[in-house]
Short mmCIF file of C-alpha atoms in Angstrom, two decimals:
data_model
loop_
_atom_site.label_atom_id
_atom_site.label_comp_id
_atom_site.label_asym_id
_atom_site.label_seq_id
_atom_site.Cartn_x
_atom_site.Cartn_y
_atom_site.Cartn_z
CA MET J 20 -0.23 -0.04 0.04
CA LYS J 21 1.50 3.45 -1.00
CA LEU J 22 1.53 5.98 1.77
CA GLY J 23 -0.03 9.67 1.01
CA PHE J 24 1.05 12.46 2.94
CA ARG J 25 -0.09 16.13 3.04
CA ASP J 26 0.98 18.47 5.96
CA GLY J 27 -0.24 22.72 6.45
CA VAL J 28 -0.68 25.12 8.96
CA LEU J 29 -4.07 26.58 10.72
CA TYR J 30 -4.51 29.46 12.82
CA ASP J 31 -6.52 29.49 16.22
CA LYS J 32 -7.44 33.31 16.70
CA ARG J 33 -8.71 32.63 20.13
CA ARG J 34 -4.86 32.41 21.18
CA SER J 35 -1.84 34.24 20.79
CA ASN J 36 1.52 32.88 19.19
CA TRP J 37 4.10 33.31 21.76
CA ASP J 38 5.57 36.12 20.67
CA ALA J 39 2.08 38.57 19.97
CA ALA J 40 1.89 38.83 17.10
CA GLY J 41 -0.70 36.90 15.67
CA PRO J 42 -2.71 33.80 16.14
CA ARG J 43 -1.12 30.28 17.52
CA PRO J 44 -0.30 28.70 14.82
CA ILE J 45 -1.40 25.15 14.68
CA ASN J 46 1.22 23.10 12.23
CA TRP J 47 -0.11 19.39 11.22
CA SER J 48 0.67 16.46 9.12
CA LEU J 49 -1.80 13.92 7.16
CA TRP J 50 -0.73 10.31 6.39
CA TYR J 51 -3.41 8.07 4.62
CA PRO J 52 -3.63 5.12 2.12
CA ALA J 53 -2.46 6.48 -1.70
CA ALA J 54 -4.22 5.49 -4.60
CA ASP J 55 -2.65 3.06 -6.18
CA ASP J 56 -1.21 5.25 -9.14
CA ALA J 57 0.56 7.14 -6.94
CA ARG J 58 4.23 8.48 -7.62
CA GLU J 59 5.69 7.78 -4.47
CA SER J 60 8.84 10.15 -3.29
CA ASP J 61 11.80 10.79 -0.26
CA LEU J 62 10.44 13.79 1.72
CA PRO J 63 13.42 16.39 0.79
CA GLU J 64 14.74 17.48 4.08
CA ARG J 65 17.65 15.62 5.97
CA SER J 66 16.65 14.11 9.12
CA TRP J 67 17.75 12.63 11.93
CA PHE J 68 14.82 9.94 11.71
CA GLN J 69 14.78 7.44 8.92
CA LYS J 70 11.50 8.25 6.91
CA ALA J 71 9.37 6.69 4.49
CA ALA J 72 8.68 7.23 0.79
CA VAL J 73 5.61 9.11 0.58
CA ALA J 74 2.97 10.25 -2.32
CA ARG J 75 2.38 13.84 -1.39
CA ASP J 76 -0.78 15.51 -1.98
CA ALA J 77 -1.70 12.04 -3.54
CA SER J 78 -5.61 11.17 -3.61
CA ILE J 79 -7.10 8.77 -1.20
CA ARG J 80 -7.09 5.09 -1.93
CA PRO J 81 -11.17 4.48 -2.41
CA GLU J 82 -11.72 1.96 -0.41
CA ALA J 83 -9.73 3.75 2.46
CA ARG J 84 -11.43 3.68 6.23
CA PRO J 85 -11.20 6.45 8.67
CA TYR J 86 -7.49 7.93 9.59
CA GLY J 87 -5.82 10.37 11.93
CA ASN J 88 -3.24 13.35 11.94
CA THR J 89 -0.45 14.74 14.23
CA GLY J 90 1.58 18.22 14.29
CA ASN J 91 4.54 19.89 15.50
CA GLU J 92 6.34 23.29 16.83
CA PRO J 93 9.86 25.05 16.91
CA TYR J 94 11.41 24.63 20.33
CA ARG J 95 10.93 27.90 22.58
CA ALA J 96 10.87 27.62 26.13
CA GLU J 97 6.86 28.72 26.32
CA GLY J 98 6.03 25.23 24.13
CA PHE J 99 7.42 23.04 26.67
CA ALA J 100 6.28 24.92 29.71
CA CYS J 101 2.86 24.95 28.81
CA LEU J 102 1.92 21.74 27.73
CA TRP J 103 -1.23 22.38 27.71
CA GLU J 104 -1.76 24.58 24.84
CA ARG J 105 -0.97 21.17 22.60
CA ALA J 106 -4.51 19.42 23.78
CA PRO J 107 -6.78 22.52 22.53
CA ASP J 108 -4.53 22.52 19.34
CA LEU J 109 -5.54 18.99 18.31
CA SER J 110 -9.56 19.87 19.67
CA TYR J 111 -9.04 23.17 17.34
CA MET J 112 -7.85 21.15 14.55
CA LEU J 113 -11.35 18.92 14.50
CA ASP J 114 -13.71 21.60 15.00
CA HIS J 115 -12.49 22.85 11.88
CA SER J 116 -11.58 19.61 9.70
CA ASP J 117 -13.26 20.92 6.74
CA ALA J 118 -10.45 23.67 6.70
CA TRP J 119 -7.64 21.44 6.13
CA LEU J 120 -9.54 17.53 4.82
CA GLY J 121 -10.83 19.26 1.32
CA ASP J 122 -11.08 15.91 -0.48
CA LEU J 123 -10.80 13.70 2.02
CA SER J 124 -13.48 14.87 4.17
CA GLY J 125 -15.59 11.82 3.89
CA HIS J 126 -13.23 9.57 4.77
CA ILE J 127 -12.02 10.78 8.36
CA ASP J 128 -14.72 10.42 11.21
CA THR J 129 -13.79 13.29 13.49
CA THR J 130 -16.61 12.77 15.81
CA ARG J 131 -14.41 9.46 16.37
CA VAL J 132 -11.08 10.00 17.20
CA PHE J 133 -8.01 7.24 18.95
CA ALA J 134 -5.14 9.41 19.62
CA ALA J 135 -1.54 8.39 20.41
CA GLY J 136 1.33 10.70 22.54
CA PHE J 137 5.09 9.88 23.20
CA SER J 138 6.61 11.47 26.52
CA ALA J 139 4.91 15.73 26.38
CA GLY J 140 2.71 14.21 23.87
CA ALA J 141 1.54 11.24 26.06
CA TYR J 142 0.70 14.51 28.77
CA SER J 143 -1.49 16.21 25.80
CA VAL J 144 -3.52 12.98 25.67
CA MET J 145 -3.97 12.64 28.64
CA LEU J 146 -5.59 16.45 29.01
CA LEU J 147 -7.80 14.94 25.88
CA LEU J 148 -8.88 12.11 27.93
CA GLY J 149 -10.28 14.26 30.78
CA ALA J 150 -6.66 15.00 33.18
CA VAL J 151 -6.64 18.28 34.97
CA ALA J 152 -3.28 19.70 35.92
CA GLN J 153 -2.82 21.05 39.26
CA PHE J 154 0.49 22.02 38.67
CA SER J 155 3.66 22.11 36.29
CA GLN J 156 6.46 20.24 37.50
CA PHE J 157 8.86 22.91 36.45
CA GLU J 158 7.47 25.58 38.09
CA PRO J 159 9.87 27.07 41.14
CA SER J 160 7.91 25.74 44.21
CA ARG J 161 7.68 22.15 43.03
CA MET J 162 11.47 21.98 41.72
CA LYS J 163 13.52 19.35 43.69
CA PRO J 164 16.96 20.20 44.70
CA GLY J 165 19.84 18.61 42.44
CA GLY J 166 16.37 17.41 40.23
CA ALA J 167 15.91 18.40 36.33
CA ARG J 168 15.17 21.90 35.59
CA GLY J 169 13.95 20.87 32.13
CA PRO J 170 13.94 17.75 29.50
CA ARG J 171 16.36 16.73 27.29
CA GLU J 172 15.51 18.74 24.71
CA PHE J 173 15.42 21.96 26.78
CA PRO J 174 17.48 21.62 30.09
CA ASP J 175 17.00 24.94 31.71
CA LEU J 176 13.46 25.01 31.28
CA ALA J 177 12.83 26.12 34.68
CA ASP J 178 15.52 29.01 34.79
CA HIS J 179 13.20 30.68 32.09
CA ILE J 180 10.12 30.77 33.71
CA PRO J 181 10.15 33.58 36.36
CA ALA J 182 11.00 35.76 33.44
CA LEU J 183 8.23 34.66 30.98
CA LEU J 184 5.74 35.51 33.66
CA ARG J 185 6.95 38.76 34.38
CA THR J 186 7.79 39.85 30.71
CA SER J 187 5.31 37.95 28.97
CA HIS J 188 1.43 38.15 29.19
CA VAL J 189 0.86 35.91 26.60
CA PHE J 190 3.08 33.39 28.54
CA SER J 191 0.88 34.24 32.01
CA ASP J 192 -2.21 34.43 30.28
CA SER J 193 -1.53 30.76 29.17
CA TRP J 194 -0.29 29.78 32.56
CA SER J 195 -3.55 31.21 33.81
CA ARG J 196 -4.70 28.18 31.66
CA MET J 197 -2.94 25.70 33.43
CA SER J 198 -5.87 23.87 35.50
CA LYS J 199 -8.39 23.94 32.65
CA SER J 200 -10.18 21.17 31.49
CA TYR J 201 -9.31 20.38 28.01
CA ARG J 202 -11.19 17.10 27.83
CA ASP J 203 -12.54 16.04 24.22
CA ASP J 204 -14.77 13.50 24.27
CA ARG J 205 -14.39 13.25 20.66
CA ILE J 206 -11.14 10.91 21.77
CA LYS J 207 -12.79 7.39 22.19
CA ALA J 208 -9.12 5.53 23.25
CA ALA J 209 -5.62 6.62 23.31
CA LEU J 210 -2.02 5.14 23.24
CA ILE J 211 0.11 6.42 26.36
CA CYS J 212 3.78 5.65 25.02
CA ALA J 213 6.18 6.65 28.30
CA PRO J 214 4.48 9.33 29.76
CA GLY J 215 6.80 11.57 31.94
CA ARG J 216 6.85 13.23 35.58
CA SER J 217 4.89 16.04 34.10
CA VAL J 218 1.52 13.42 34.88
CA LEU J 219 2.60 13.32 38.67
CA GLY J 220 0.67 16.81 37.94
CA PHE J 221 -2.49 15.57 37.51
CA SER J 222 -5.32 15.44 40.16
CA GLU J 223 -6.29 12.55 40.87
CA GLU J 224 -10.10 13.46 40.75
CA SER J 225 -9.98 13.99 37.19
CA LEU J 226 -7.85 10.86 36.69
CA LYS J 227 -10.52 8.69 38.39
CA ALA J 228 -13.05 10.35 36.09
CA VAL J 229 -11.09 9.48 32.68
CA GLU J 230 -14.05 7.06 30.71
CA ALA J 231 -11.86 6.31 27.60
CA PRO J 232 -9.90 3.65 27.75
CA ALA J 233 -5.71 4.05 27.64
CA LEU J 234 -2.83 1.25 26.80
CA ILE J 235 0.13 2.50 28.56
CA LEU J 236 3.63 1.68 27.13
CA VAL J 237 7.00 2.14 28.50
CA GLY J 238 10.73 0.42 28.79
CA ASP J 239 11.78 -0.79 31.96
CA ALA J 240 15.37 0.83 31.95
CA ASP J 241 13.64 4.36 30.45
CA ARG J 242 15.61 6.78 32.87
CA ALA J 243 13.66 10.00 31.34
CA ALA J 244 10.30 8.41 32.23
CA PRO J 245 10.81 6.05 35.21
CA ALA J 246 8.06 2.98 34.41
CA GLU J 247 7.18 2.56 37.98
CA GLU J 248 7.14 6.45 39.04
CA CYS J 249 4.96 7.86 36.06
CA SER J 250 3.43 5.00 34.14
CA SER J 251 2.79 2.36 37.04
CA TRP J 252 1.38 5.68 38.99
CA LEU J 253 -1.03 6.70 36.31
CA HIS J 254 -2.40 3.00 35.48
CA ALA J 255 -3.54 2.81 39.27
CA ARG J 256 -5.68 5.70 38.88
CA LEU J 257 -7.23 5.27 35.64
CA ARG J 258 -10.13 3.09 35.48
CA ARG J 259 -10.17 1.39 32.04
CA SER J 260 -6.26 1.39 31.46
CA ALA J 261 -3.87 -1.41 30.33
CA LEU J 262 -0.23 -1.37 31.69
CA LYS J 263 3.06 -2.97 29.85
CA ILE J 264 6.22 -2.42 30.29
CA PHE J 265 8.80 -3.92 27.92
CA GLY J 266 11.60 -5.71 29.32
CA GLY J 267 15.49 -5.82 27.76
CA GLY J 268 16.64 -2.71 29.00
CA LEU J 269 14.94 -0.22 26.77
CA GLY J 270 14.83 3.38 27.17
CA HIS J 271 13.22 6.05 26.62
CA TYR J 272 13.53 6.90 23.00
CA VAL J 273 12.70 3.25 21.66
CA PHE J 274 9.18 4.65 20.88
CA VAL J 275 10.69 7.00 18.09
CA PRO J 276 11.88 6.20 14.65
CA GLU J 277 15.23 4.54 13.64
CA GLY J 278 17.86 6.99 13.20
CA THR J 279 19.69 8.13 10.02
CA ALA J 280 23.56 8.93 9.31
CA LEU J 281 22.82 11.97 10.32
CA GLY J 282 21.04 11.56 13.38
CA PHE J 283 23.64 8.95 14.99
CA ALA J 284 26.16 11.72 14.52
CA PHE J 285 24.53 14.27 16.48
CA ALA J 286 22.33 12.14 19.23
CA ALA J 287 23.12 8.81 18.79
CA GLU J 288 21.77 8.34 22.60
CA LEU J 289 18.52 8.70 20.79
CA PHE J 290 18.65 5.51 18.15
CA THR J 291 21.22 3.20 20.48
CA ASP J 292 19.36 0.05 21.75
CA PRO J 293 20.51 -2.41 23.83
CA PRO J 294 22.14 -5.26 22.19
CA GLY J 295 19.76 -8.12 20.75
CA ILE J 296 17.10 -5.27 20.58
CA GLU J 297 15.45 -4.60 17.17
CA ARG J 298 13.83 -0.99 17.14
CA ALA J 299 11.84 -1.78 14.18
CA ALA J 300 10.27 -4.87 15.62
CA VAL J 301 9.61 -3.25 18.87
CA HIS J 302 7.48 -0.92 16.91
CA ASP J 303 6.04 -3.65 15.06
CA GLU J 304 4.80 -4.89 17.90
CA ILE J 305 3.31 -1.33 19.70
CA ALA J 306 1.31 -1.21 16.16
CA ASP J 307 -0.37 -4.52 16.84
CA LEU J 308 -1.07 -3.42 20.77
CA SER J 309 -2.27 -0.16 19.74
CA ALA J 310 -4.24 -1.99 16.61
CA ALA J 311 -6.20 -4.26 19.37
CA LEU J 312 -7.17 -1.49 21.72
CA PHE J 313 -8.41 0.47 18.75
CA GLN J 314 -10.17 -2.40 16.75
CA ASN J 315 -12.15 -3.34 20.37
CA VAL J 316 -12.91 0.15 21.12
CA ASP J 317 -15.12 -0.07 17.68
CA LYS J 318 -16.16 -3.39 18.28
CA ALA J 319 -17.48 -2.61 21.08
CA ALA J 320 -19.13 0.42 19.84
CA ILE J 321 -20.86 -1.64 17.61
CA ALA J 322 -22.39 -3.99 19.54
#
């Protein structure tokens, strides 16, 4: 089956971008089964990650069933500190699907959505399920002496927060929305991969009220998001969750794509797994587990 690909940008006029210069941009990417006569080619940009050949802007395969999407934005302190802004990004896309789906709209059911997230993305997905944040792990009053002051991608994040609260009204407005509910009942089930310590900031009452089923996956040697501290803690507080801890010394980044030579040159730790581990095989198992979860939810809805 050939893989179709489209991308673009939406703008949420209800929220500002971090520079207060315009509406919040929501970059989106969409993968879908392309028509048999579509012409595939490699994505041109250099990347740390191995990428499959895609047919850009191809027609969808006629018998295709519903499919989904994802998105990203550039690194900056505001984006890493205010993770709760990512959940309404997806809700906004679902609200305005007519603006970006085009001829694919008849193939995507935006009223029944399955969501998947890794690390910070897992936090975003939990918000969509109904988790409500009580605090941020990197706010000054919550910092532990000698503890991490930010994620790997932004290691001094905590040091930026006080100044941003003083100088940026966009940031302070977002910070005030931390404890809102971002639940979206269109999300019917979720795959939660290696949730980090940020989930410890969720209120236990909100987690107990989550109704959608969730599958939580994590490696047994994840130092960024230790399984017992994060995934097991979350699993114990959800009514409809399953937890699988992968053995064999798997770390946090086993969930990301396999690396290119460029990726190994700049960040080998993201792509190096224990001897005997084939990352592609782990990904195949994850795909099978997630497919089983989502298919079971569909069967239950039909029944």
